[in-house]
């Protein structure tokens, strides 16, 4: 079946503008995650959604970052008033949550460049 | 602080040599550990997932071991090929109710033909 998809693949924006990044998880996956990968660094957790539970927002770096998820489908990560340090690849992942097999499957990412 | 470390940051080997990639973590009470492969411009591909109760997992030429007491996991790739060139990431899930993954910075592997 189809994997996790993300759009756009690349986004160049000017400092101070708002951006929206989209993630379509694998159908049937109840959990969805956003991570950020800055150049030369490891992945950082941003936010996690599971069904109708309150999202885990503990990784969001500032109140300029927010995310929404519609049911168990599409998610949108929004960054307001972008800064140059927001430049990174933003990766989305989805998984089942069975307590036994919870392999996270990643999308190709959105490369965000803030000028 | 819970951290995941991968050393070395980069590795270059001739084709056919076995690869040994190391991952260490600071808290032995992990829930599971996952190895990923990342190719330039692409997302992550899951290679192996080891539950905390397991000692190793195998898939084809790949074998991953887990030693919780020493806080280490090792990924072995047998008979390396140029197509194995990529960045390999280790990720830890710390607890049953903690679903996010903590990643190491990765080891970039180059297999020379």
PDB file of C-alpha atoms in Angstrom:
ATOM      1  CA  UNK A   1       0.000   0.000   0.000  1.00  0.00           C
ATOM      2  CA  UNK A   2       0.911   3.674  -0.090  1.00  0.00           C
ATOM      3  CA  UNK A   3       3.434   4.952   2.393  1.00  0.00           C
ATOM      4  CA  UNK A   4       3.483   8.182   4.351  1.00  0.00           C
ATOM      5  CA  UNK A   5       3.374  11.181   2.054  1.00  0.00           C
ATOM      6  CA  UNK A   6       4.337  14.775   2.777  1.00  0.00           C
ATOM      7  CA  UNK A   7       3.887  18.009   0.906  1.00  0.00           C
ATOM      8  CA  UNK A   8       5.465  20.145  -0.248  1.00  0.00           C
ATOM      9  CA  UNK A   9       8.790  18.364  -0.690  1.00  0.00           C
ATOM     10  CA  UNK A  10      10.600  21.686  -0.606  1.00  0.00           C
ATOM     11  CA  UNK A  11       9.560  25.060   0.753  1.00  0.00           C
ATOM     12  CA  UNK A  12      11.518  28.302   0.595  1.00  0.00           C
ATOM     13  CA  UNK A  13      10.087  31.204   2.539  1.00  0.00           C
ATOM     14  CA  UNK A  14      11.095  34.592   3.826  1.00  0.00           C
ATOM     15  CA  UNK A  15      11.742  35.274   7.471  1.00  0.00           C
ATOM     16  CA  UNK A  16       8.549  36.294   9.228  1.00  0.00           C
ATOM     17  CA  UNK A  17       6.151  34.426   6.926  1.00  0.00           C
ATOM     18  CA  UNK A  18       3.904  31.570   8.042  1.00  0.00           C
ATOM     19  CA  UNK A  19       4.213  28.087   6.526  1.00  0.00           C
ATOM     20  CA  UNK A  20       2.039  24.965   6.557  1.00  0.00           C
ATOM     21  CA  UNK A  21       3.417  21.482   6.079  1.00  0.00           C
ATOM     22  CA  UNK A  22       1.157  18.526   5.364  1.00  0.00           C
ATOM     23  CA  UNK A  23       1.384  14.850   6.223  1.00  0.00           C
ATOM     24  CA  UNK A  24      -0.786  11.979   4.984  1.00  0.00           C
ATOM     25  CA  UNK A  25      -0.175   8.903   7.152  1.00  0.00           C
ATOM     26  CA  UNK A  26      -0.560   5.286   6.160  1.00  0.00           C
ATOM     27  CA  UNK A  27      -4.230   4.342   6.140  1.00  0.00           C
ATOM     28  CA  UNK A  28      -5.254   2.665   9.398  1.00  0.00           C
ATOM     29  CA  UNK A  29      -2.331   3.959  11.425  1.00  0.00           C
ATOM     30  CA  UNK A  30      -3.642   5.476  14.618  1.00  0.00           C
ATOM     31  CA  UNK A  31      -0.487   7.292  15.680  1.00  0.00           C
ATOM     32  CA  UNK A  32       1.213  10.199  13.897  1.00  0.00           C
ATOM     33  CA  UNK A  33       4.466  11.917  14.770  1.00  0.00           C
ATOM     34  CA  UNK A  34       6.345  15.016  13.628  1.00  0.00           C
ATOM     35  CA  UNK A  35      10.134  15.273  13.900  1.00  0.00           C
ATOM     36  CA  UNK A  36      12.639  17.893  12.807  1.00  0.00           C
ATOM     37  CA  UNK A  37      16.144  17.271  11.458  1.00  0.00           C
ATOM     38  CA  UNK A  38      18.473  20.225  11.308  1.00  0.00           C
ATOM     39  CA  UNK A  39      21.530  20.026   9.080  1.00  0.00           C
ATOM     40  CA  UNK A  40      24.109  17.670  10.547  1.00  0.00           C
ATOM     41  CA  UNK A  41      21.984  16.877  13.582  1.00  0.00           C
ATOM     42  CA  UNK A  42      19.807  14.029  14.761  1.00  0.00           C
ATOM     43  CA  UNK A  43      16.043  13.963  14.595  1.00  0.00           C
ATOM     44  CA  UNK A  44      14.184  15.928  17.264  1.00  0.00           C
ATOM     45  CA  UNK A  45      10.678  14.955  18.333  1.00  0.00           C
ATOM     46  CA  UNK A  46       8.096  17.720  17.929  1.00  0.00           C
ATOM     47  CA  UNK A  47       4.565  16.388  18.510  1.00  0.00           C
ATOM     48  CA  UNK A  48       2.597  13.126  18.652  1.00  0.00           C
ATOM     49  CA  UNK A  49      -1.080  12.343  17.959  1.00  0.00           C
ATOM     50  CA  UNK A  50      -2.908   9.173  18.978  1.00  0.00           C
ATOM     51  CA  UNK A  51      -6.581   8.781  18.132  1.00  0.00           C
ATOM     52  CA  UNK A  52      -8.781  11.153  20.118  1.00  0.00           C
ATOM     53  CA  UNK A  53      -6.294  11.572  22.956  1.00  0.00           C
ATOM     54  CA  UNK A  54      -4.746  14.945  23.677  1.00  0.00           C
ATOM     55  CA  UNK A  55      -1.569  15.334  21.586  1.00  0.00           C
ATOM     56  CA  UNK A  56       1.860  15.221  23.211  1.00  0.00           C
ATOM     57  CA  UNK A  57       3.261  18.656  22.365  1.00  0.00           C
ATOM     58  CA  UNK A  58       6.293  18.399  24.616  1.00  0.00           C
ATOM     59  CA  UNK A  59       8.783  18.710  21.749  1.00  0.00           C
ATOM     60  CA  UNK A  60       7.457  21.893  20.149  1.00  0.00           C
ATOM     61  CA  UNK A  61      10.295  24.448  20.431  1.00  0.00           C
ATOM     62  CA  UNK A  62       8.133  27.561  20.767  1.00  0.00           C
ATOM     63  CA  UNK A  63       4.562  28.808  20.595  1.00  0.00           C
ATOM     64  CA  UNK A  64       5.165  29.669  16.938  1.00  0.00           C
ATOM     65  CA  UNK A  65       4.794  25.966  16.220  1.00  0.00           C
ATOM     66  CA  UNK A  66       1.415  24.226  16.196  1.00  0.00           C
ATOM     67  CA  UNK A  67      -0.086  21.128  14.642  1.00  0.00           C
ATOM     68  CA  UNK A  68      -3.489  19.659  13.987  1.00  0.00           C
ATOM     69  CA  UNK A  69      -4.766  16.279  12.949  1.00  0.00           C
ATOM     70  CA  UNK A  70      -8.146  15.463  11.442  1.00  0.00           C
ATOM     71  CA  UNK A  71      -9.357  12.240  13.035  1.00  0.00           C
ATOM     72  CA  UNK A  72      -6.882   9.530  12.100  1.00  0.00           C
ATOM     73  CA  UNK A  73      -5.871  11.059   8.806  1.00  0.00           C
ATOM     74  CA  UNK A  74      -4.137  14.185   7.566  1.00  0.00           C
ATOM     75  CA  UNK A  75      -1.989  16.353   9.840  1.00  0.00           C
ATOM     76  CA  UNK A  76      -0.765  19.904   9.309  1.00  0.00           C
ATOM     77  CA  UNK A  77       2.251  21.447  11.031  1.00  0.00           C
ATOM     78  CA  UNK A  78       2.145  25.235  11.067  1.00  0.00           C
ATOM     79  CA  UNK A  79       5.082  27.508  11.794  1.00  0.00           C
ATOM     80  CA  UNK A  80       4.214  31.155  12.315  1.00  0.00           C
ATOM     81  CA  UNK A  81       6.610  34.055  11.841  1.00  0.00           C
ATOM     82  CA  UNK A  82       9.366  31.777  10.586  1.00  0.00           C
ATOM     83  CA  UNK A  83      12.952  32.342  11.687  1.00  0.00           C
ATOM     84  CA  UNK A  84      16.167  31.231  10.032  1.00  0.00           C
ATOM     85  CA  UNK A  85      16.755  28.663  12.777  1.00  0.00           C
ATOM     86  CA  UNK A  86      13.533  26.949  11.656  1.00  0.00           C
ATOM     87  CA  UNK A  87      15.340  25.808   8.503  1.00  0.00           C
ATOM     88  CA  UNK A  88      15.377  22.015   8.636  1.00  0.00           C
ATOM     89  CA  UNK A  89      13.834  18.883   7.176  1.00  0.00           C
ATOM     90  CA  UNK A  90      10.476  18.180   8.804  1.00  0.00           C
ATOM     91  CA  UNK A  91       9.641  14.489   8.895  1.00  0.00           C
ATOM     92  CA  UNK A  92       6.310  12.877   9.591  1.00  0.00           C
ATOM     93  CA  UNK A  93       5.839   9.267  10.704  1.00  0.00           C
ATOM     94  CA  UNK A  94       2.892   7.018  11.443  1.00  0.00           C
ATOM     95  CA  UNK A  95       2.414   3.704  13.197  1.00  0.00           C
ATOM     96  CA  UNK A  96      -0.024   1.256  14.683  1.00  0.00           C
ATOM     97  CA  UNK A  97       0.008   1.213  18.446  1.00  0.00           C
ATOM     98  CA  UNK A  98      -0.434  -2.401  19.436  1.00  0.00           C
ATOM     99  CA  UNK A  99       1.970  -2.358  22.338  1.00  0.00           C
ATOM    100  CA  UNK A 100       3.939  -5.050  20.544  1.00  0.00           C
ATOM    101  CA  UNK A 101       4.657  -3.800  17.063  1.00  0.00           C
ATOM    102  CA  UNK A 102       4.899  -0.058  16.803  1.00  0.00           C
ATOM    103  CA  UNK A 103       7.410   0.426  14.019  1.00  0.00           C
ATOM    104  CA  UNK A 104       7.291   4.030  12.863  1.00  0.00           C
ATOM    105  CA  UNK A 105       7.122   4.527   9.103  1.00  0.00           C
ATOM    106  CA  UNK A 106       8.511   7.811   7.855  1.00  0.00           C
ATOM    107  CA  UNK A 107       7.609  10.055   4.958  1.00  0.00           C
ATOM    108  CA  UNK A 108      10.227  11.641   2.657  1.00  0.00           C
ATOM    109  CA  UNK A 109      10.133  14.922   4.570  1.00  0.00           C
ATOM    110  CA  UNK A 110       9.672  18.589   3.725  1.00  0.00           C
ATOM    111  CA  UNK A 111      12.844  20.622   3.403  1.00  0.00           C
ATOM    112  CA  UNK A 112      12.144  24.097   4.760  1.00  0.00           C
ATOM    113  CA  UNK A 113      14.521  26.947   3.993  1.00  0.00           C
ATOM    114  CA  UNK A 114      13.950  30.297   5.673  1.00  0.00           C
ATOM    115  CA  UNK A 115      15.808  33.146   3.994  1.00  0.00           C
TER     116      UNK A 115
ATOM    117  CA  UNK B   1      19.096  12.930  30.834  1.00  0.00           C
ATOM    118  CA  UNK B   2      18.111  10.237  28.349  1.00  0.00           C
ATOM    119  CA  UNK B   3      20.468  10.324  25.389  1.00  0.00           C
ATOM    120  CA  UNK B   4      21.373   8.163  22.414  1.00  0.00           C
ATOM    121  CA  UNK B   5      24.896   8.260  21.002  1.00  0.00           C
ATOM    122  CA  UNK B   6      26.341   6.810  17.823  1.00  0.00           C
ATOM    123  CA  UNK B   7      30.074   6.534  17.267  1.00  0.00           C
ATOM    124  CA  UNK B   8      31.741   6.895  14.830  1.00  0.00           C
ATOM    125  CA  UNK B   9      29.969   9.637  12.916  1.00  0.00           C
ATOM    126  CA  UNK B  10      31.344   8.293   9.633  1.00  0.00           C
ATOM    127  CA  UNK B  11      32.788   5.030   8.386  1.00  0.00           C
ATOM    128  CA  UNK B  12      34.343   3.978   5.068  1.00  0.00           C
ATOM    129  CA  UNK B  13      34.961   0.336   4.182  1.00  0.00           C
ATOM    130  CA  UNK B  14      35.831  -1.649   1.047  1.00  0.00           C
ATOM    131  CA  UNK B  15      33.120  -3.740  -0.539  1.00  0.00           C
ATOM    132  CA  UNK B  16      32.753  -7.165   1.043  1.00  0.00           C
ATOM    133  CA  UNK B  17      33.869  -6.142   4.500  1.00  0.00           C
ATOM    134  CA  UNK B  18      31.493  -6.626   7.417  1.00  0.00           C
ATOM    135  CA  UNK B  19      30.089  -3.453   8.976  1.00  0.00           C
ATOM    136  CA  UNK B  20      29.732  -2.920  12.713  1.00  0.00           C
ATOM    137  CA  UNK B  21      27.703   0.095  13.833  1.00  0.00           C
ATOM    138  CA  UNK B  22      27.425   1.083  17.470  1.00  0.00           C
ATOM    139  CA  UNK B  23      24.657   2.722  19.458  1.00  0.00           C
ATOM    140  CA  UNK B  24      24.729   3.536  23.165  1.00  0.00           C
ATOM    141  CA  UNK B  25      21.951   4.838  25.421  1.00  0.00           C
ATOM    142  CA  UNK B  26      22.031   6.289  28.880  1.00  0.00           C
ATOM    143  CA  UNK B  27      19.028   4.567  30.510  1.00  0.00           C
ATOM    144  CA  UNK B  28      18.934   0.773  30.504  1.00  0.00           C
ATOM    145  CA  UNK B  29      15.155   0.678  31.077  1.00  0.00           C
ATOM    146  CA  UNK B  30      14.227   1.075  27.443  1.00  0.00           C
ATOM    147  CA  UNK B  31      11.008  -0.207  25.846  1.00  0.00           C
ATOM    148  CA  UNK B  32      12.450  -0.945  22.409  1.00  0.00           C
ATOM    149  CA  UNK B  33      15.188   0.116  20.005  1.00  0.00           C
ATOM    150  CA  UNK B  34      14.911   0.623  16.274  1.00  0.00           C
ATOM    151  CA  UNK B  35      17.530   0.884  13.538  1.00  0.00           C
ATOM    152  CA  UNK B  36      16.800   3.017  10.481  1.00  0.00           C
ATOM    153  CA  UNK B  37      18.529   3.734   7.210  1.00  0.00           C
ATOM    154  CA  UNK B  38      18.426   7.229   5.689  1.00  0.00           C
ATOM    155  CA  UNK B  39      19.365   7.940   2.100  1.00  0.00           C
ATOM    156  CA  UNK B  40      20.103  11.512   0.952  1.00  0.00           C
ATOM    157  CA  UNK B  41      16.918  13.432   0.177  1.00  0.00           C
ATOM    158  CA  UNK B  42      14.723  10.598   1.362  1.00  0.00           C
ATOM    159  CA  UNK B  43      12.928   9.639   4.516  1.00  0.00           C
ATOM    160  CA  UNK B  44      13.891   6.941   6.963  1.00  0.00           C
ATOM    161  CA  UNK B  45      13.513   3.242   6.261  1.00  0.00           C
ATOM    162  CA  UNK B  46      13.030   0.956   9.240  1.00  0.00           C
ATOM    163  CA  UNK B  47      15.531  -1.915   9.262  1.00  0.00           C
ATOM    164  CA  UNK B  48      15.039  -3.744  12.534  1.00  0.00           C
ATOM    165  CA  UNK B  49      13.109  -3.264  15.774  1.00  0.00           C
ATOM    166  CA  UNK B  50      14.268  -4.998  18.967  1.00  0.00           C
ATOM    167  CA  UNK B  51      11.949  -5.230  21.948  1.00  0.00           C
ATOM    168  CA  UNK B  52      13.486  -4.811  25.394  1.00  0.00           C
ATOM    169  CA  UNK B  53      12.948  -8.514  26.097  1.00  0.00           C
ATOM    170  CA  UNK B  54      14.944  -9.564  23.028  1.00  0.00           C
ATOM    171  CA  UNK B  55      18.681  -9.989  22.617  1.00  0.00           C
ATOM    172  CA  UNK B  56      18.850  -9.767  18.830  1.00  0.00           C
ATOM    173  CA  UNK B  57      16.931  -9.496  15.590  1.00  0.00           C
ATOM    174  CA  UNK B  58      17.980 -10.650  12.134  1.00  0.00           C
ATOM    175  CA  UNK B  59      16.877  -9.763   8.633  1.00  0.00           C
ATOM    176  CA  UNK B  60      18.902 -11.039   5.708  1.00  0.00           C
ATOM    177  CA  UNK B  61      22.444  -9.666   5.975  1.00  0.00           C
ATOM    178  CA  UNK B  62      21.469  -7.504   8.940  1.00  0.00           C
ATOM    179  CA  UNK B  63      21.723  -8.491  12.571  1.00  0.00           C
ATOM    180  CA  UNK B  64      21.070  -6.202  15.526  1.00  0.00           C
ATOM    181  CA  UNK B  65      21.958  -7.053  19.097  1.00  0.00           C
ATOM    182  CA  UNK B  66      20.758  -5.445  22.300  1.00  0.00           C
ATOM    183  CA  UNK B  67      22.526  -5.415  25.674  1.00  0.00           C
ATOM    184  CA  UNK B  68      20.413  -3.341  28.030  1.00  0.00           C
ATOM    185  CA  UNK B  69      22.696  -3.791  31.033  1.00  0.00           C
ATOM    186  CA  UNK B  70      25.553  -2.086  29.228  1.00  0.00           C
ATOM    187  CA  UNK B  71      23.304   0.346  27.356  1.00  0.00           C
ATOM    188  CA  UNK B  72      24.402  -0.787  23.917  1.00  0.00           C
ATOM    189  CA  UNK B  73      23.082  -2.001  20.600  1.00  0.00           C
ATOM    190  CA  UNK B  74      25.140  -3.086  17.623  1.00  0.00           C
ATOM    191  CA  UNK B  75      24.053  -3.358  14.007  1.00  0.00           C
ATOM    192  CA  UNK B  76      26.029  -5.835  11.924  1.00  0.00           C
ATOM    193  CA  UNK B  77      25.847  -5.776   8.133  1.00  0.00           C
ATOM    194  CA  UNK B  78      27.510  -8.775   6.532  1.00  0.00           C
ATOM    195  CA  UNK B  79      29.392  -8.647   3.244  1.00  0.00           C
ATOM    196  CA  UNK B  80      28.822  -4.952   2.615  1.00  0.00           C
ATOM    197  CA  UNK B  81      27.862  -3.681  -0.834  1.00  0.00           C
ATOM    198  CA  UNK B  82      28.038  -0.183  -2.371  1.00  0.00           C
ATOM    199  CA  UNK B  83      24.247  -0.063  -2.093  1.00  0.00           C
ATOM    200  CA  UNK B  84      24.621  -0.187   1.685  1.00  0.00           C
ATOM    201  CA  UNK B  85      26.086   3.327   1.604  1.00  0.00           C
ATOM    202  CA  UNK B  86      23.736   5.490   3.667  1.00  0.00           C
ATOM    203  CA  UNK B  87      23.323   7.025   7.100  1.00  0.00           C
ATOM    204  CA  UNK B  88      22.243   4.575   9.783  1.00  0.00           C
ATOM    205  CA  UNK B  89      20.234   5.879  12.721  1.00  0.00           C
ATOM    206  CA  UNK B  90      19.540   4.276  16.056  1.00  0.00           C
ATOM    207  CA  UNK B  91      16.365   5.289  17.906  1.00  0.00           C
ATOM    208  CA  UNK B  92      15.149   4.422  21.387  1.00  0.00           C
ATOM    209  CA  UNK B  93      11.631   4.345  22.778  1.00  0.00           C
ATOM    210  CA  UNK B  94      12.118   4.818  26.500  1.00  0.00           C
ATOM    211  CA  UNK B  95       8.849   3.550  27.966  1.00  0.00           C
ATOM    212  CA  UNK B  96       5.471   1.927  27.386  1.00  0.00           C
ATOM    213  CA  UNK B  97       3.661   5.247  27.700  1.00  0.00           C
ATOM    214  CA  UNK B  98       6.347   7.288  25.938  1.00  0.00           C
ATOM    215  CA  UNK B  99       5.717   6.852  22.231  1.00  0.00           C
ATOM    216  CA  UNK B 100       8.248   9.258  20.794  1.00  0.00           C
ATOM    217  CA  UNK B 101      11.654   8.100  19.606  1.00  0.00           C
ATOM    218  CA  UNK B 102      14.982   9.563  20.708  1.00  0.00           C
ATOM    219  CA  UNK B 103      17.512   9.404  17.899  1.00  0.00           C
ATOM    220  CA  UNK B 104      21.251   9.247  17.747  1.00  0.00           C
ATOM    221  CA  UNK B 105      23.001  11.555  15.289  1.00  0.00           C
ATOM    222  CA  UNK B 106      23.732   8.641  12.967  1.00  0.00           C
ATOM    223  CA  UNK B 107      26.701   6.940  11.361  1.00  0.00           C
ATOM    224  CA  UNK B 108      27.305   7.721   7.684  1.00  0.00           C
ATOM    225  CA  UNK B 109      28.616   4.655   5.891  1.00  0.00           C
ATOM    226  CA  UNK B 110      30.466   4.608   2.575  1.00  0.00           C
ATOM    227  CA  UNK B 111      31.148   1.246   0.962  1.00  0.00           C
ATOM    228  CA  UNK B 112      33.874   1.565  -1.665  1.00  0.00           C
ATOM    229  CA  UNK B 113      33.608  -0.582  -4.780  1.00  0.00           C
TER     230      UNK B 113
END
